[in-house]
PDB file of C-alpha atoms and ligand atoms in Angstrom:
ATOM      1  CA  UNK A  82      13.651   9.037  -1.339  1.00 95.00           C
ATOM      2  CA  UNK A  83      15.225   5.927  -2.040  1.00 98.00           C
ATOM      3  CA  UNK A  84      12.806   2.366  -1.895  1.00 98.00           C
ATOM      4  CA  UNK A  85      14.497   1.454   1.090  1.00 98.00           C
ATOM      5  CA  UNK A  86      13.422   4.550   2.737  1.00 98.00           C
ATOM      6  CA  UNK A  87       9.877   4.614   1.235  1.00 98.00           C
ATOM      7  CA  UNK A  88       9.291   0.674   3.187  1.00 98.00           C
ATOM      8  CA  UNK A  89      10.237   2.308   6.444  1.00 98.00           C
ATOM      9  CA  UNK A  90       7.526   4.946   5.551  1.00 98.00           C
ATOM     10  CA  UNK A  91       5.103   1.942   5.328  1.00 98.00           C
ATOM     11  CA  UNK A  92       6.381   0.147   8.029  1.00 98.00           C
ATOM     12  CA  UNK A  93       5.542   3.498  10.194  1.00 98.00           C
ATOM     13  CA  UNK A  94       2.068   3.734   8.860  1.00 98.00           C
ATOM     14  CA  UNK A  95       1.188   0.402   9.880  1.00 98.00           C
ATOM     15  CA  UNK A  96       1.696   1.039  13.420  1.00 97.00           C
ATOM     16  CA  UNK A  97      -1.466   3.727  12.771  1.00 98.00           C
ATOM     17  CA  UNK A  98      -3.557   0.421  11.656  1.00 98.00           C
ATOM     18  CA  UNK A  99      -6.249   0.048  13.573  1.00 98.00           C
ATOM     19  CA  UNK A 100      -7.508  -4.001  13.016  1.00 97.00           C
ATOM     20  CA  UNK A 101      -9.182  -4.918  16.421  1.00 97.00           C
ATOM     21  CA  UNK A 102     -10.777  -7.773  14.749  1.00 97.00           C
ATOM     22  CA  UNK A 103      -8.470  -8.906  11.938  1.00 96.00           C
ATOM     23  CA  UNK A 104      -4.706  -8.530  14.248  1.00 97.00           C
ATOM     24  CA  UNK A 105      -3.576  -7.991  10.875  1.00 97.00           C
ATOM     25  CA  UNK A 106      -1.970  -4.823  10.721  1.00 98.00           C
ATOM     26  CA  UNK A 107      -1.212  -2.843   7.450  1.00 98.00           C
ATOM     27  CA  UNK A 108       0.731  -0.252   5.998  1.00 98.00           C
ATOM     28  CA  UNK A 109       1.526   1.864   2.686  1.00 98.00           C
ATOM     29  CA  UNK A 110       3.245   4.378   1.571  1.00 98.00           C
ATOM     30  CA  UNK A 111       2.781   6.191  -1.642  1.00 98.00           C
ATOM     31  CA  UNK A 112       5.547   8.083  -3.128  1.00 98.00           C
ATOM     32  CA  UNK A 113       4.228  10.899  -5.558  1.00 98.00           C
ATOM     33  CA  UNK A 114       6.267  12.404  -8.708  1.00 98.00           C
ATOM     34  CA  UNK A 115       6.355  15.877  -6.748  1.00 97.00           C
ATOM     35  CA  UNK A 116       8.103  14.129  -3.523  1.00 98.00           C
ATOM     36  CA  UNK A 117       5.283  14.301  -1.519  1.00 98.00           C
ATOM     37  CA  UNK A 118       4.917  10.984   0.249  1.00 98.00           C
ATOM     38  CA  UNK A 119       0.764   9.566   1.315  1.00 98.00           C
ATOM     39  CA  UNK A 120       1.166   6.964   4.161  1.00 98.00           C
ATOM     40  CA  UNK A 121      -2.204   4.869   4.728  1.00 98.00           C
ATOM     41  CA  UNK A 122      -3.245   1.935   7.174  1.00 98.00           C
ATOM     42  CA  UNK A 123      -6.042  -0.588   7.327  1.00 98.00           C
ATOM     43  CA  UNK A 124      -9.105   0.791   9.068  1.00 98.00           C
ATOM     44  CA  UNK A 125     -11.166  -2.212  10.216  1.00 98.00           C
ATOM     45  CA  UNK A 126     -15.110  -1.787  11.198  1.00 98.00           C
ATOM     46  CA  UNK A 127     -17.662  -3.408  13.810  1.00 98.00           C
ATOM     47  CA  UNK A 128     -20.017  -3.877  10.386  1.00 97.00           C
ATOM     48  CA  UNK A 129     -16.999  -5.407   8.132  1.00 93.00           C
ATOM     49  CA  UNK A 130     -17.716  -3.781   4.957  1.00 95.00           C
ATOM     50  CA  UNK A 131     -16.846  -0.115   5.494  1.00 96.00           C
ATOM     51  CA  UNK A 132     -13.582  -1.379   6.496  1.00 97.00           C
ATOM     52  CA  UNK A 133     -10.656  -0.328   4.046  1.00 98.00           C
ATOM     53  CA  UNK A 134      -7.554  -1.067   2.968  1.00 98.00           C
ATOM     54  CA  UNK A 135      -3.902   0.836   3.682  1.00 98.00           C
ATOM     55  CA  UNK A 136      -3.203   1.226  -0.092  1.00 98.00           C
ATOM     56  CA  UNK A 137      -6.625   2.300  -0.603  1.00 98.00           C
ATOM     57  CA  UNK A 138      -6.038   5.358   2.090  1.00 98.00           C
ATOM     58  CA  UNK A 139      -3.134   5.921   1.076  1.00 98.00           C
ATOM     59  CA  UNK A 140      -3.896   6.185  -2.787  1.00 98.00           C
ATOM     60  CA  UNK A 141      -7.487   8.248  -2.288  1.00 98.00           C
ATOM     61  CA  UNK A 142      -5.603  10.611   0.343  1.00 98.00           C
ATOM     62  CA  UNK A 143      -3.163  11.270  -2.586  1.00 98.00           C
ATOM     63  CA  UNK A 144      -6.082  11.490  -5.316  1.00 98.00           C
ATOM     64  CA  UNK A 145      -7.990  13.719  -2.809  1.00 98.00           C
ATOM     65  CA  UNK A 146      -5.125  16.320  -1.858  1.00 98.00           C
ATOM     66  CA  UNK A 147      -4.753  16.549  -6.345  1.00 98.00           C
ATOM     67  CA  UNK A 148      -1.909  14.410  -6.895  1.00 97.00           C
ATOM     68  CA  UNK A 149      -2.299  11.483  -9.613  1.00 97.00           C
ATOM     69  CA  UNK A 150       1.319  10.996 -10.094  1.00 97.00           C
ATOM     70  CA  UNK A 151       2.843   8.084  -8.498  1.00 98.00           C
ATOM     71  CA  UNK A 152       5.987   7.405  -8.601  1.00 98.00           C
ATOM     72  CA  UNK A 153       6.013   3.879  -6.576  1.00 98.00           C
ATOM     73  CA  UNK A 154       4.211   2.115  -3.389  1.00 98.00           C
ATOM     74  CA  UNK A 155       5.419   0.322  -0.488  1.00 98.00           C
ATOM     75  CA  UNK A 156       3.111  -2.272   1.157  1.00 98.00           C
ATOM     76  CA  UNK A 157       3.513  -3.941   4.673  1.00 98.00           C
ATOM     77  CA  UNK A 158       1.743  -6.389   6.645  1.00 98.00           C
ATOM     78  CA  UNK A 159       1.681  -8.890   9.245  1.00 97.00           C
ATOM     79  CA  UNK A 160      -0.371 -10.196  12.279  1.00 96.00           C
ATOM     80  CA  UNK A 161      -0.500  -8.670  15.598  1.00 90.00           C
ATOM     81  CA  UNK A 162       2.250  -6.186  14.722  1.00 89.00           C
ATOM     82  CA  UNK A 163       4.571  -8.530  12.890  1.00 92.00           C
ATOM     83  CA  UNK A 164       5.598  -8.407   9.635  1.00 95.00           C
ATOM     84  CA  UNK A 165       4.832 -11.172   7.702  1.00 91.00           C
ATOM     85  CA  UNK A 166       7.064 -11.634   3.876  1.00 90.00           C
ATOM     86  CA  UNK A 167       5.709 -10.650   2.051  1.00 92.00           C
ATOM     87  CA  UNK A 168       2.195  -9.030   1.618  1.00 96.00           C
ATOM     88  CA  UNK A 169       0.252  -8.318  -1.536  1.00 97.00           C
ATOM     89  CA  UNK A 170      -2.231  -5.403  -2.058  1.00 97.00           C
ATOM     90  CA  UNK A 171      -5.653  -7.268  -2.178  1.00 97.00           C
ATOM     91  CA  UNK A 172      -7.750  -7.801  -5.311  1.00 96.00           C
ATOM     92  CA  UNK A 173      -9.666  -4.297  -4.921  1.00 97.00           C
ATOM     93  CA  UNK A 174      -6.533  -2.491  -4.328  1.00 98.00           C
ATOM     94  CA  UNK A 175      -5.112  -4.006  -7.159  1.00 98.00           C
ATOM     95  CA  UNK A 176      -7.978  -2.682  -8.992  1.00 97.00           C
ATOM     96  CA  UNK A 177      -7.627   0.742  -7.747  1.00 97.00           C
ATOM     97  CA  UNK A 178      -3.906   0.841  -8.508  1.00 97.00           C
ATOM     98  CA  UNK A 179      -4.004   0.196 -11.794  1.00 96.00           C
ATOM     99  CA  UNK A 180      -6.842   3.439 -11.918  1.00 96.00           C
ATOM    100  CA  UNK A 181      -3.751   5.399 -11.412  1.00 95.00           C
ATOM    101  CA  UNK A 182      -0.243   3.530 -11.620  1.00 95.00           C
ATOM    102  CA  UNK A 183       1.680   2.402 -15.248  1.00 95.00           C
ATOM    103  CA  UNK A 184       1.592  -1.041 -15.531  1.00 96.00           C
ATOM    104  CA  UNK A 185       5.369  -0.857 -14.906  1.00 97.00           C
ATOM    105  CA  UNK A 186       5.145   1.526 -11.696  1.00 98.00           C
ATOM    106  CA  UNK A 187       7.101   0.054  -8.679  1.00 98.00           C
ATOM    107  CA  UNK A 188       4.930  -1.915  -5.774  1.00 98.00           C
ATOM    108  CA  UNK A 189       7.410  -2.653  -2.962  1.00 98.00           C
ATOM    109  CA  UNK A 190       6.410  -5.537  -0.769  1.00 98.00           C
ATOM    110  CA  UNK A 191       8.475  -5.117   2.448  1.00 98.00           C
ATOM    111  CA  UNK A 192       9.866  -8.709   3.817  1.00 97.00           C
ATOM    112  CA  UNK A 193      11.455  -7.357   7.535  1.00 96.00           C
ATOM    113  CA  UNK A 194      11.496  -4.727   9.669  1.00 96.00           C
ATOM    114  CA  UNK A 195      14.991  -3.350   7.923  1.00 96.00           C
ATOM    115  CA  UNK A 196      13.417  -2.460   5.225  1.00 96.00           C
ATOM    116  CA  UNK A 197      13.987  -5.052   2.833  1.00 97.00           C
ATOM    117  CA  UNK A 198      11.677  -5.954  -0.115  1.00 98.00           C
ATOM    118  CA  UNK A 199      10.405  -7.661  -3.150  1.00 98.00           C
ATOM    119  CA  UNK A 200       9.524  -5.762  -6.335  1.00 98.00           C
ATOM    120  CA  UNK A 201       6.806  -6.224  -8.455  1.00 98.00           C
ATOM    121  CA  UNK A 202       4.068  -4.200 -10.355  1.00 98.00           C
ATOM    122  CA  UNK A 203       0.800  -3.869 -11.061  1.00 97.00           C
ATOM    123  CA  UNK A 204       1.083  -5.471 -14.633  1.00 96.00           C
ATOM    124  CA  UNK A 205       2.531  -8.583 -13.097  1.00 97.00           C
ATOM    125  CA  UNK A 206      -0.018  -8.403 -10.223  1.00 97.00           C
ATOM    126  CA  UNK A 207      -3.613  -7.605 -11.999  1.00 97.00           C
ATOM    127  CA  UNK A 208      -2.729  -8.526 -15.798  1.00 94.00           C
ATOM    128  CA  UNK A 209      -5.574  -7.628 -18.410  1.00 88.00           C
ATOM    129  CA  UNK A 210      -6.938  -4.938 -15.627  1.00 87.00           C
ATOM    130  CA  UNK A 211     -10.227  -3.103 -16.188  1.00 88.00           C
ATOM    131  CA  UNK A 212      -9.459   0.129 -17.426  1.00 84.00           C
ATOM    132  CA  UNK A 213     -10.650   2.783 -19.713  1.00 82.00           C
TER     133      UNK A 213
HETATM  134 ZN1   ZN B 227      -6.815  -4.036  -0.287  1.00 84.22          ZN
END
């Protein structure tokens, strides 16, 4: 699966996001080491705080089904359906990303609806992480 095709996975999943309160509409899509791809959206709530993020789904559906390996992670966003360029996984996905992903691993932050993106990781986003 090339990177290109990985943001259109994420681009897909965000038209699953269901942000009735928000209008900001988000989607991932996590590429494992076997192939398998994990697509996730944000899942907003009436009480705020149960509401999660689309890397978040995306990562613990992976972690869940037994696969740790990532190989890279596309990230898309934008209000009422649009996609803005470019969005950033939030501070607790950060967090949760760099549980699981090599400082180095590949976070794709999708800039249109072709597909096109900016590149950065998890070592440039969330430097000195909490870890073990
Ligand atoms: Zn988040």
């Amino acid at each position: 699966m090339t990177k290109r095709e990985l943001c259109l996975a994420a681009i897909d999943a965000a038209k699953k996001s269901y942000a009735p309160y928000s209008g900001f509409n988000v989607g991932a899509a996590l590429l494992c080491k076997n192939g398998i791809v994990y697509s996730g959206c944000n899942i907003e709530n009436a009480a705020f705080s149960p509401t999660v993020c689309a890397e978040r789904v995306a990562v613990f559906k992976a972690v869940s089904d037994g696969n740790l390996d990532f190989e890279m992670i596309a990230v898309v966003g934008g209000k009422n359906r649009n996609i803005s360029p470019v969005t950033t996984p939030c501070g607790v996905c950060r967090q949760v990303l760099s549980e699981f992903c090599s400082p180095e691993m590949p976070i794709l932050l999708v800039k249109n609806e072709i597909g096109d993106f900016e590149e950065t990781n998890i070592g440039a986003l969330l430097p000195s992480s909490f870890t073990l």
